[in-house]
Amino acid sequence: LKALEERLRNQKLARRIVEKIHKLAPVAVQRIGQTPIKIMDFCGTHEYTVTHYGIRSLMPPEVEIVAGPGCPVCITPAYYIDIAIKLSMEGIRVYTYGDAYRLPGSGKRGRDIRSLEEARAAGGDVIVVYSILDAIRMARRDKKPSLFLAVGFETTVPATASPVVAGLVPNNLKIMNIHRLTPPIMRFAFETHKDNPIRGVIAPGHVSTVIGVKSWKFVVDEYGIPTVVAGFEPIDVLLAILEILRQHIEGRPRIVNEYKRVATWEGNIRAQRIMSECCEEIDAAWRGIGFVPRSGLAFRDKYSHVDAFKQYGIKELTPDEWKYDLPPGCRCAEVTLGIVKPTDCPHFMKTCTPGTPYGPCMVSSEGACAVWARFGGGG
Ligand code: SF4
């Protein structure tokens, strides 16, 4: 593993790939008649690699890398955080992952408490866990009425669904299933860039291990965009960019799996079965963006006994009720859709910092604003 890691961070190799990118980029621009060639790195971890290793600063002017909506915490609507805060103050124990713990809600409920972290400081019952299994173990032990905040993309859904399907969730623990699905939001992102289209996608490696490389076929078939499922080391990302340019020059967009060491065409069939046994697709809200068709999951009726919406009488958000849920001036929705850069936000590193996040993209380690704050934007 160490040898593989060294190879994927090898500076000489990186330099050679960057040279090729510089050579091919003007040819690709000539071929497609668009400059710069806009490439979306969908996943928050890819944005981390791009920024941490200064990959943007190594690119020729013909290549622009934009961040994508691949941070599940950033896009979790404030509505659900408000509800979790309220329940935590009313005697329901809330179990949450660490990165959602500091996620701001709207601040309109629970005595202007903005996050679960603040709720806990004000006496709310909130516990940070590493996994749903921790929540199950503690709920069994403490017998308290509890809620698990199930946030995440397809990578985390099987972990939530497995104990539900296996009947391991105790009666006193209910789950707020607010998982989101990545292919529908990618489609949505393409539509928002229609006037200045995305011309390459670095597709998420982790998500692809679950749903399969096949899930991105629509990107090529319907939009004609070169797509590379890539790993998270700098060489992975550089190779993905080079491949996208090559495809433009050849005039033959296709899907390439650069992350063969982990992801397969079909993905994890067993995980997919558990997900579909447990959950069904629903139209769902994304923070600052609104409702995206079939982009969320809800428990199937046979699992309604674990469903916090049904068991705690929580109303699901509807498109009519959804309200713009970012704080004034926060440009998080545009950041996550790759329309603006974090530095375009007037709050960036002024009223919004990793220590005092004002908007959701500054909270999670995968949020583009938090990544740019730590590593300076990467050129
Ligand atoms: Fe939102 Fe803060 Fe990012 Fe601005 S810097 S877009 S306020 S998270």
Tab-separated table of C-alpha atoms and ligand atoms in Angstrom:
chain	number	residue	atom	x	y	z
A	1	LEU	CA	0.000	0.000	0.000
A	2	LYS	CA	2.817	2.339	0.896
A	3	ALA	CA	4.429	1.704	-2.511
A	4	LEU	CA	1.126	2.415	-4.263
A	5	GLU	CA	0.649	5.624	-2.303
A	6	GLU	CA	4.176	6.750	-3.175
A	7	ARG	CA	3.569	6.062	-6.854
A	8	LEU	CA	0.306	7.990	-6.819
A	9	ARG	CA	2.078	10.976	-5.248
A	10	ASN	CA	5.249	10.732	-7.311
A	11	GLN	CA	6.363	14.241	-8.266
A	12	LYS	CA	8.285	13.245	-11.398
A	13	LEU	CA	5.293	11.361	-12.738
A	14	ALA	CA	3.011	14.260	-11.816
A	15	ARG	CA	5.284	16.668	-13.703
A	16	ARG	CA	5.196	14.451	-16.807
A	17	ILE	CA	1.408	14.290	-16.759
A	18	VAL	CA	1.127	18.047	-16.226
A	19	GLU	CA	3.414	18.622	-19.238
A	20	LYS	CA	1.144	16.445	-21.354
A	21	ILE	CA	-1.916	18.333	-20.106
A	22	HIS	CA	-0.250	21.609	-21.174
A	23	LYS	CA	0.487	20.143	-24.592
A	24	LEU	CA	-2.962	18.694	-25.190
A	25	ALA	CA	-5.129	21.459	-23.704
A	26	PRO	CA	-4.808	23.941	-26.648
A	27	VAL	CA	-5.522	21.118	-29.115
A	28	ALA	CA	-8.611	20.077	-27.146
A	29	VAL	CA	-9.799	23.691	-27.044
A	30	GLN	CA	-9.423	23.953	-30.821
A	31	ARG	CA	-11.333	20.706	-31.224
A	32	ILE	CA	-14.359	21.696	-29.140
A	33	GLY	CA	-14.261	25.489	-29.551
A	34	GLN	CA	-14.658	26.280	-25.867
A	35	THR	CA	-12.135	27.780	-23.523
A	36	PRO	CA	-11.485	27.168	-20.769
A	37	ILE	CA	-12.514	23.524	-20.749
A	38	LYS	CA	-14.580	23.287	-17.603
A	39	ILE	CA	-14.024	20.081	-15.640
A	40	MET	CA	-16.123	19.322	-12.582
A	41	ASP	CA	-14.563	17.378	-9.710
A	42	PHE	CA	-17.806	16.118	-8.279
A	43	CYS	CA	-16.649	14.873	-4.929
A	44	GLY	CA	-15.555	16.873	-1.865
A	45	THR	CA	-12.565	14.573	-1.478
A	46	HIS	CA	-11.488	15.308	-5.069
A	47	GLU	CA	-11.792	19.018	-4.323
A	48	TYR	CA	-9.552	18.382	-1.316
A	49	THR	CA	-6.940	16.693	-3.551
A	50	VAL	CA	-7.139	19.450	-6.180
A	51	THR	CA	-6.746	22.185	-3.585
A	52	HIS	CA	-4.372	20.521	-1.143
A	53	TYR	CA	-1.892	19.584	-3.900
A	54	GLY	CA	-2.286	22.882	-5.762
A	55	ILE	CA	-3.468	21.117	-8.923
A	56	ARG	CA	-5.379	24.210	-10.121
A	57	SER	CA	-2.178	26.219	-10.085
A	58	LEU	CA	-0.520	23.597	-12.330
A	59	MET	CA	-3.190	23.792	-15.021
A	60	PRO	CA	-2.803	25.691	-18.293
A	61	PRO	CA	-5.239	28.587	-18.865
A	62	GLU	CA	-7.301	26.303	-21.120
A	63	VAL	CA	-8.353	24.069	-18.206
A	64	GLU	CA	-10.664	25.161	-15.411
A	65	ILE	CA	-11.485	22.841	-12.520
A	66	VAL	CA	-14.730	23.581	-10.672
A	67	ALA	CA	-16.032	21.984	-7.485
A	68	GLY	CA	-19.160	19.859	-7.509
A	69	PRO	CA	-21.975	19.086	-5.048
A	70	GLY	CA	-20.210	16.099	-3.490
A	71	CYS	CA	-20.345	17.127	0.160
A	72	PRO	CA	-23.360	15.516	1.862
A	73	VAL	CA	-23.244	17.765	4.901
A	74	CYS	CA	-23.140	20.970	2.833
A	75	ILE	CA	-26.362	20.098	1.028
A	76	THR	CA	-28.415	18.848	4.006
A	77	PRO	CA	-31.371	21.234	4.342
A	78	ALA	CA	-31.559	23.434	7.435
A	79	TYR	CA	-35.107	22.143	8.036
A	80	TYR	CA	-33.869	18.759	9.271
A	81	ILE	CA	-31.220	20.287	11.517
A	82	ASP	CA	-33.887	22.545	13.062
A	83	ILE	CA	-36.033	19.490	13.791
A	84	ALA	CA	-33.140	17.555	15.313
A	85	ILE	CA	-32.276	20.560	17.500
A	86	LYS	CA	-35.884	20.867	18.643
A	87	LEU	CA	-36.158	17.155	19.482
A	88	SER	CA	-32.860	17.227	21.362
A	89	MET	CA	-34.233	20.027	23.546
A	90	GLU	CA	-37.458	18.095	24.171
A	91	GLY	CA	-35.891	14.986	25.645
A	92	ILE	CA	-35.176	12.930	22.531
A	93	ARG	CA	-31.527	11.891	22.329
A	94	VAL	CA	-30.030	12.784	18.952
A	95	TYR	CA	-27.145	10.744	17.561
A	96	THR	CA	-25.219	12.453	14.782
A	97	TYR	CA	-22.016	12.117	12.787
A	98	GLY	CA	-19.326	14.595	13.781
A	99	ASP	CA	-19.484	16.727	10.646
A	100	ALA	CA	-23.243	17.284	10.932
A	101	TYR	CA	-22.831	18.241	14.600
A	102	ARG	CA	-21.678	21.761	13.730
A	103	LEU	CA	-23.902	22.178	10.680
A	104	PRO	CA	-25.983	25.360	11.024
A	105	GLY	CA	-29.764	25.086	10.887
A	106	SER	CA	-31.841	28.156	10.212
A	107	GLY	CA	-31.568	29.404	13.803
A	108	LYS	CA	-35.314	29.902	13.808
A	109	ARG	CA	-36.185	27.151	16.251
A	110	GLY	CA	-35.058	26.070	19.661
A	111	ARG	CA	-34.338	29.534	21.096
A	112	ASP	CA	-32.144	30.575	18.176
A	113	ILE	CA	-29.846	27.638	18.658
A	114	ARG	CA	-28.145	27.229	15.290
A	115	SER	CA	-26.547	23.778	15.479
A	116	LEU	CA	-26.629	20.509	17.368
A	117	GLU	CA	-23.359	21.580	18.963
A	118	GLU	CA	-25.059	24.695	20.338
A	119	ALA	CA	-28.069	22.603	21.364
A	120	ARG	CA	-25.821	20.364	23.417
A	121	ALA	CA	-24.205	23.395	25.067
A	122	ALA	CA	-27.710	24.639	25.931
A	123	GLY	CA	-28.647	21.339	27.581
A	124	GLY	CA	-29.910	19.366	24.582
A	125	ASP	CA	-29.281	15.634	24.449
A	126	VAL	CA	-26.869	15.193	21.543
A	127	ILE	CA	-24.224	12.507	21.102
A	128	VAL	CA	-21.647	12.335	18.315
A	129	VAL	CA	-21.137	8.825	16.933
A	130	TYR	CA	-18.886	7.251	14.313
A	131	SER	CA	-21.582	4.963	12.950
A	132	ILE	CA	-25.181	3.913	13.329
A	133	LEU	CA	-23.915	0.824	15.164
A	134	ASP	CA	-22.688	3.083	18.002
A	135	ALA	CA	-26.151	4.652	18.133
A	136	ILE	CA	-27.794	1.213	18.217
A	137	ARG	CA	-25.498	0.038	20.993
A	138	MET	CA	-26.104	3.128	23.141
A	139	ALA	CA	-29.841	3.194	22.467
A	140	ARG	CA	-30.089	-0.438	23.583
A	141	ARG	CA	-28.115	0.309	26.712
A	142	ASP	CA	-29.770	3.602	27.712
A	143	LYS	CA	-33.334	2.828	26.577
A	144	LYS	CA	-33.963	6.532	25.869
A	145	PRO	CA	-36.202	7.629	22.988
A	146	SER	CA	-33.643	8.553	20.362
A	147	LEU	CA	-33.075	9.716	16.821
A	148	PHE	CA	-30.240	8.927	14.447
A	149	LEU	CA	-29.576	11.627	11.860
A	150	ALA	CA	-28.792	9.593	8.745
A	151	VAL	CA	-26.956	12.035	6.482
A	152	GLY	CA	-24.832	11.006	3.506
A	153	PHE	CA	-24.634	9.845	-0.093
A	154	GLU	CA	-24.760	6.288	-1.445
A	155	THR	CA	-21.542	5.446	0.398
A	156	THR	CA	-23.305	5.668	3.767
A	157	VAL	CA	-26.734	4.317	2.822
A	158	PRO	CA	-25.768	0.608	3.094
A	159	ALA	CA	-24.460	1.224	6.620
A	160	THR	CA	-27.841	2.701	7.593
A	161	ALA	CA	-29.909	0.152	5.703
A	162	SER	CA	-28.125	-3.024	6.848
A	163	PRO	CA	-29.163	-2.957	10.529
A	164	VAL	CA	-32.680	-1.886	9.517
A	165	VAL	CA	-33.096	-4.839	7.165
A	166	ALA	CA	-31.466	-7.167	9.698
A	167	GLY	CA	-33.925	-6.035	12.400
A	168	LEU	CA	-31.180	-4.751	14.688
A	169	VAL	CA	-32.637	-1.310	15.430
A	170	PRO	CA	-34.135	-1.204	18.943
A	171	ASN	CA	-37.656	0.154	19.448
A	172	ASN	CA	-36.492	3.320	21.159
A	173	LEU	CA	-34.274	4.393	18.218
A	174	LYS	CA	-35.778	6.027	15.136
A	175	ILE	CA	-33.884	7.069	12.039
A	176	MET	CA	-34.254	10.308	10.112
A	177	ASN	CA	-33.430	9.093	6.630
A	178	ILE	CA	-32.156	12.154	4.776
A	179	HIS	CA	-29.695	10.412	2.508
A	180	ARG	CA	-29.187	11.920	-0.924
A	181	LEU	CA	-28.326	10.387	-4.285
A	182	THR	CA	-25.541	11.684	-6.497
A	183	PRO	CA	-26.515	10.966	-10.152
A	184	PRO	CA	-29.649	13.190	-10.000
A	185	ILE	CA	-27.717	16.169	-8.611
A	186	MET	CA	-25.049	15.713	-11.288
A	187	ARG	CA	-27.789	15.956	-13.899
A	188	PHE	CA	-29.083	19.068	-12.132
A	189	ALA	CA	-25.587	20.614	-12.123
A	190	PHE	CA	-25.279	20.112	-15.900
A	191	GLU	CA	-28.543	21.967	-16.442
A	192	THR	CA	-27.352	24.958	-14.368
A	193	HIS	CA	-24.209	25.190	-16.532
A	194	LYS	CA	-26.074	25.053	-19.828
A	195	ASP	CA	-24.789	28.410	-21.127
A	196	ASN	CA	-21.160	27.571	-20.370
A	197	PRO	CA	-21.236	23.792	-20.256
A	198	ILE	CA	-19.201	21.395	-18.196
A	199	ARG	CA	-16.908	19.529	-20.597
A	200	GLY	CA	-15.495	16.872	-18.324
A	201	VAL	CA	-16.428	15.069	-15.128
A	202	ILE	CA	-14.175	13.547	-12.517
A	203	ALA	CA	-16.775	11.198	-11.079
A	204	PRO	CA	-16.760	10.158	-7.422
A	205	GLY	CA	-14.638	7.103	-6.678
A	206	HIS	CA	-16.138	6.163	-3.313
A	207	VAL	CA	-19.746	6.447	-4.458
A	208	SER	CA	-18.878	4.402	-7.554
A	209	THR	CA	-17.627	1.519	-5.426
A	210	VAL	CA	-21.225	1.172	-4.217
A	211	ILE	CA	-23.414	2.142	-7.190
A	212	GLY	CA	-20.954	1.107	-9.911
A	213	VAL	CA	-19.193	2.966	-12.694
A	214	LYS	CA	-22.253	2.150	-14.833
A	215	SER	CA	-24.212	4.815	-12.927
A	216	TRP	CA	-22.388	7.587	-14.815
A	217	LYS	CA	-23.112	6.199	-18.272
A	218	PHE	CA	-25.893	8.760	-18.714
A	219	VAL	CA	-23.298	11.543	-18.542
A	220	VAL	CA	-21.748	10.285	-21.765
A	221	ASP	CA	-24.923	8.985	-23.431
A	222	GLU	CA	-27.136	11.990	-22.769
A	223	TYR	CA	-24.694	14.877	-22.418
A	224	GLY	CA	-21.657	13.692	-24.400
A	225	ILE	CA	-19.331	14.636	-21.546
A	226	PRO	CA	-16.069	12.706	-21.066
A	227	THR	CA	-16.221	11.070	-17.647
A	228	VAL	CA	-13.505	9.507	-15.546
A	229	VAL	CA	-14.143	7.692	-12.276
A	230	ALA	CA	-11.005	8.551	-10.371
A	231	GLY	CA	-9.245	7.843	-7.122
A	232	PHE	CA	-8.214	10.526	-4.680
A	233	GLU	CA	-4.457	10.802	-5.030
A	234	PRO	CA	-2.923	13.604	-7.112
A	235	ILE	CA	-1.840	11.259	-9.910
A	236	ASP	CA	-5.403	9.875	-10.096
A	237	VAL	CA	-6.804	13.365	-10.604
A	238	LEU	CA	-4.117	14.429	-13.098
A	239	LEU	CA	-4.664	11.274	-15.147
A	240	ALA	CA	-8.408	11.959	-15.148
A	241	ILE	CA	-7.835	15.472	-16.520
A	242	LEU	CA	-5.445	14.151	-19.188
A	243	GLU	CA	-7.950	11.475	-20.213
A	244	ILE	CA	-10.733	14.052	-20.558
A	245	LEU	CA	-8.542	16.178	-22.865
A	246	ARG	CA	-7.602	13.100	-24.935
A	247	GLN	CA	-11.252	12.195	-25.401
A	248	HIS	CA	-12.016	15.705	-26.646
A	249	ILE	CA	-9.165	15.520	-29.130
A	250	GLU	CA	-10.351	12.130	-30.368
A	251	GLY	CA	-13.945	13.432	-30.458
A	252	ARG	CA	-15.076	10.279	-28.660
A	253	PRO	CA	-16.471	10.929	-25.187
A	254	ARG	CA	-16.674	7.832	-23.039
A	255	ILE	CA	-16.549	6.643	-19.477
A	256	VAL	CA	-13.214	5.477	-18.131
A	257	ASN	CA	-12.596	3.826	-14.802
A	258	GLU	CA	-9.255	5.125	-13.522
A	259	TYR	CA	-10.090	3.812	-10.035
A	260	LYS	CA	-10.027	0.138	-11.050
A	261	ARG	CA	-8.177	-0.740	-7.872
A	262	VAL	CA	-11.454	-0.203	-5.995
A	263	ALA	CA	-14.446	0.570	-8.245
A	264	THR	CA	-16.064	-1.827	-10.719
A	265	TRP	CA	-18.601	-1.389	-13.493
A	266	GLU	CA	-21.406	-3.058	-11.531
A	267	GLY	CA	-20.433	-1.782	-8.056
A	268	ASN	CA	-21.332	-3.566	-4.866
A	269	ILE	CA	-24.395	-5.606	-5.823
A	270	ARG	CA	-25.054	-6.750	-2.270
A	271	ALA	CA	-25.035	-3.176	-0.978
A	272	GLN	CA	-27.320	-2.113	-3.842
A	273	ARG	CA	-29.777	-4.901	-2.943
A	274	ILE	CA	-29.882	-3.881	0.712
A	275	MET	CA	-30.407	-0.245	-0.251
A	276	SER	CA	-33.296	-1.029	-2.541
A	277	GLU	CA	-34.827	-3.540	-0.114
A	278	CYS	CA	-34.847	-0.851	2.589
A	279	CYS	CA	-35.465	2.426	0.756
A	280	GLU	CA	-37.314	3.969	-2.154
A	281	GLU	CA	-36.392	7.035	-4.169
A	282	ILE	CA	-38.209	10.296	-3.503
A	283	ASP	CA	-37.967	13.877	-4.732
A	284	ALA	CA	-35.811	15.602	-2.155
A	285	ALA	CA	-34.558	19.037	-1.132
A	286	TRP	CA	-30.937	20.137	-1.337
A	287	ARG	CA	-29.769	23.050	0.708
A	288	GLY	CA	-29.973	26.385	-1.106
A	289	ILE	CA	-30.953	24.526	-4.273
A	290	GLY	CA	-34.460	23.199	-3.668
A	291	PHE	CA	-36.128	20.007	-4.793
A	292	VAL	CA	-34.353	17.684	-7.212
A	293	PRO	CA	-36.397	14.805	-8.689
A	294	ARG	CA	-35.702	11.334	-7.260
A	295	SER	CA	-32.598	12.496	-5.444
A	296	GLY	CA	-33.442	11.297	-1.921
A	297	LEU	CA	-34.394	8.133	-0.095
A	298	ALA	CA	-37.218	7.227	2.272
A	299	PHE	CA	-37.809	3.997	4.175
A	300	ARG	CA	-40.217	1.618	2.515
A	301	ASP	CA	-43.511	1.103	4.364
A	302	LYS	CA	-42.418	-2.240	5.809
A	303	TYR	CA	-39.700	-0.386	7.744
A	304	SER	CA	-41.917	2.452	8.967
A	305	HIS	CA	-41.322	1.282	12.570
A	306	VAL	CA	-37.804	2.780	12.388
A	307	ASP	CA	-38.817	5.856	10.387
A	308	ALA	CA	-38.442	8.989	12.542
A	309	PHE	CA	-40.764	10.959	10.233
A	310	LYS	CA	-43.592	8.523	10.876
A	311	GLN	CA	-42.845	7.588	14.478
A	312	TYR	CA	-42.142	11.105	15.803
A	313	GLY	CA	-44.824	12.737	13.648
A	314	ILE	CA	-42.316	14.839	11.715
A	315	LYS	CA	-43.679	16.375	8.550
A	316	GLU	CA	-41.496	15.728	5.503
A	317	LEU	CA	-40.564	18.814	3.520
A	318	THR	CA	-42.611	19.390	0.385
A	319	PRO	CA	-41.685	21.516	-2.632
A	320	ASP	CA	-44.413	24.026	-1.646
A	321	GLU	CA	-43.033	24.445	1.852
A	322	TRP	CA	-39.351	24.469	1.027
A	323	LYS	CA	-37.791	27.849	1.628
A	324	TYR	CA	-34.369	29.102	0.608
A	325	ASP	CA	-32.292	27.902	3.540
A	326	LEU	CA	-28.909	29.557	3.373
A	327	PRO	CA	-28.019	32.503	5.626
A	328	PRO	CA	-28.020	35.959	3.978
A	329	GLY	CA	-25.103	36.423	1.591
A	330	CYS	CA	-23.901	32.786	1.798
A	331	ARG	CA	-23.197	31.501	-1.733
A	332	CYS	CA	-22.910	27.861	-0.754
A	333	ALA	CA	-25.435	26.614	-3.334
A	334	GLU	CA	-23.476	28.250	-6.163
A	335	VAL	CA	-20.219	26.962	-4.686
A	336	THR	CA	-21.501	23.392	-4.552
A	337	LEU	CA	-22.791	23.627	-8.123
A	338	GLY	CA	-19.407	24.932	-9.325
A	339	ILE	CA	-20.861	28.279	-10.441
A	340	VAL	CA	-18.716	30.467	-8.159
A	341	LYS	CA	-15.576	29.949	-6.102
A	342	PRO	CA	-15.565	30.151	-2.295
A	343	THR	CA	-13.513	33.365	-2.562
A	344	ASP	CA	-16.417	34.979	-4.461
A	345	CYS	CA	-18.472	34.896	-1.243
A	346	PRO	CA	-18.314	38.126	0.769
A	347	HIS	CA	-18.258	36.125	4.009
A	348	PHE	CA	-15.276	33.935	3.083
A	349	MET	CA	-12.613	34.135	5.805
A	350	LYS	CA	-14.281	37.249	7.200
A	351	THR	CA	-17.527	36.349	8.928
A	352	CYS	CA	-17.211	32.693	7.890
A	353	THR	CA	-14.151	30.696	8.931
A	354	PRO	CA	-13.559	27.043	9.841
A	355	GLY	CA	-13.614	28.075	13.527
A	356	THR	CA	-16.849	30.039	13.168
A	357	PRO	CA	-18.724	28.650	10.153
A	358	TYR	CA	-21.549	30.872	8.923
A	359	GLY	CA	-22.634	28.690	6.019
A	360	PRO	CA	-22.743	24.898	5.571
A	361	CYS	CA	-19.815	24.584	3.122
A	362	MET	CA	-17.444	25.785	5.844
A	363	VAL	CA	-18.418	23.017	8.279
A	364	SER	CA	-17.472	19.652	6.849
A	365	SER	CA	-13.892	18.747	5.958
A	366	GLU	CA	-15.308	17.954	2.489
A	367	GLY	CA	-16.964	21.369	2.068
A	368	ALA	CA	-15.325	23.428	-0.688
A	369	CYS	CA	-15.166	26.565	1.492
A	370	ALA	CA	-13.518	24.671	4.358
A	371	VAL	CA	-11.014	23.117	1.934
A	372	TRP	CA	-10.192	26.496	0.361
A	373	ALA	CA	-9.912	28.069	3.820
A	374	ARG	CA	-7.334	25.473	4.852
A	375	PHE	CA	-5.292	25.345	1.663
A	376	GLY	CA	-5.739	28.755	0.075
A	377	GLY	CA	-7.734	27.883	-3.019
A	378	GLY	CA	-4.984	26.152	-4.948
A	379	GLY	CA	-4.396	28.827	-7.585
B	1	SF4	FE1	-21.346	30.049	2.676
B	1	SF4	FE2	-19.249	30.585	4.257
B	1	SF4	FE3	-18.838	29.430	1.930
B	1	SF4	FE4	-19.627	31.957	2.043
B	1	SF4	S1	-17.700	31.181	2.766
B	1	SF4	S2	-20.405	30.372	0.662
B	1	SF4	S3	-20.951	31.926	3.860
B	1	SF4	S4	-19.988	28.568	3.652
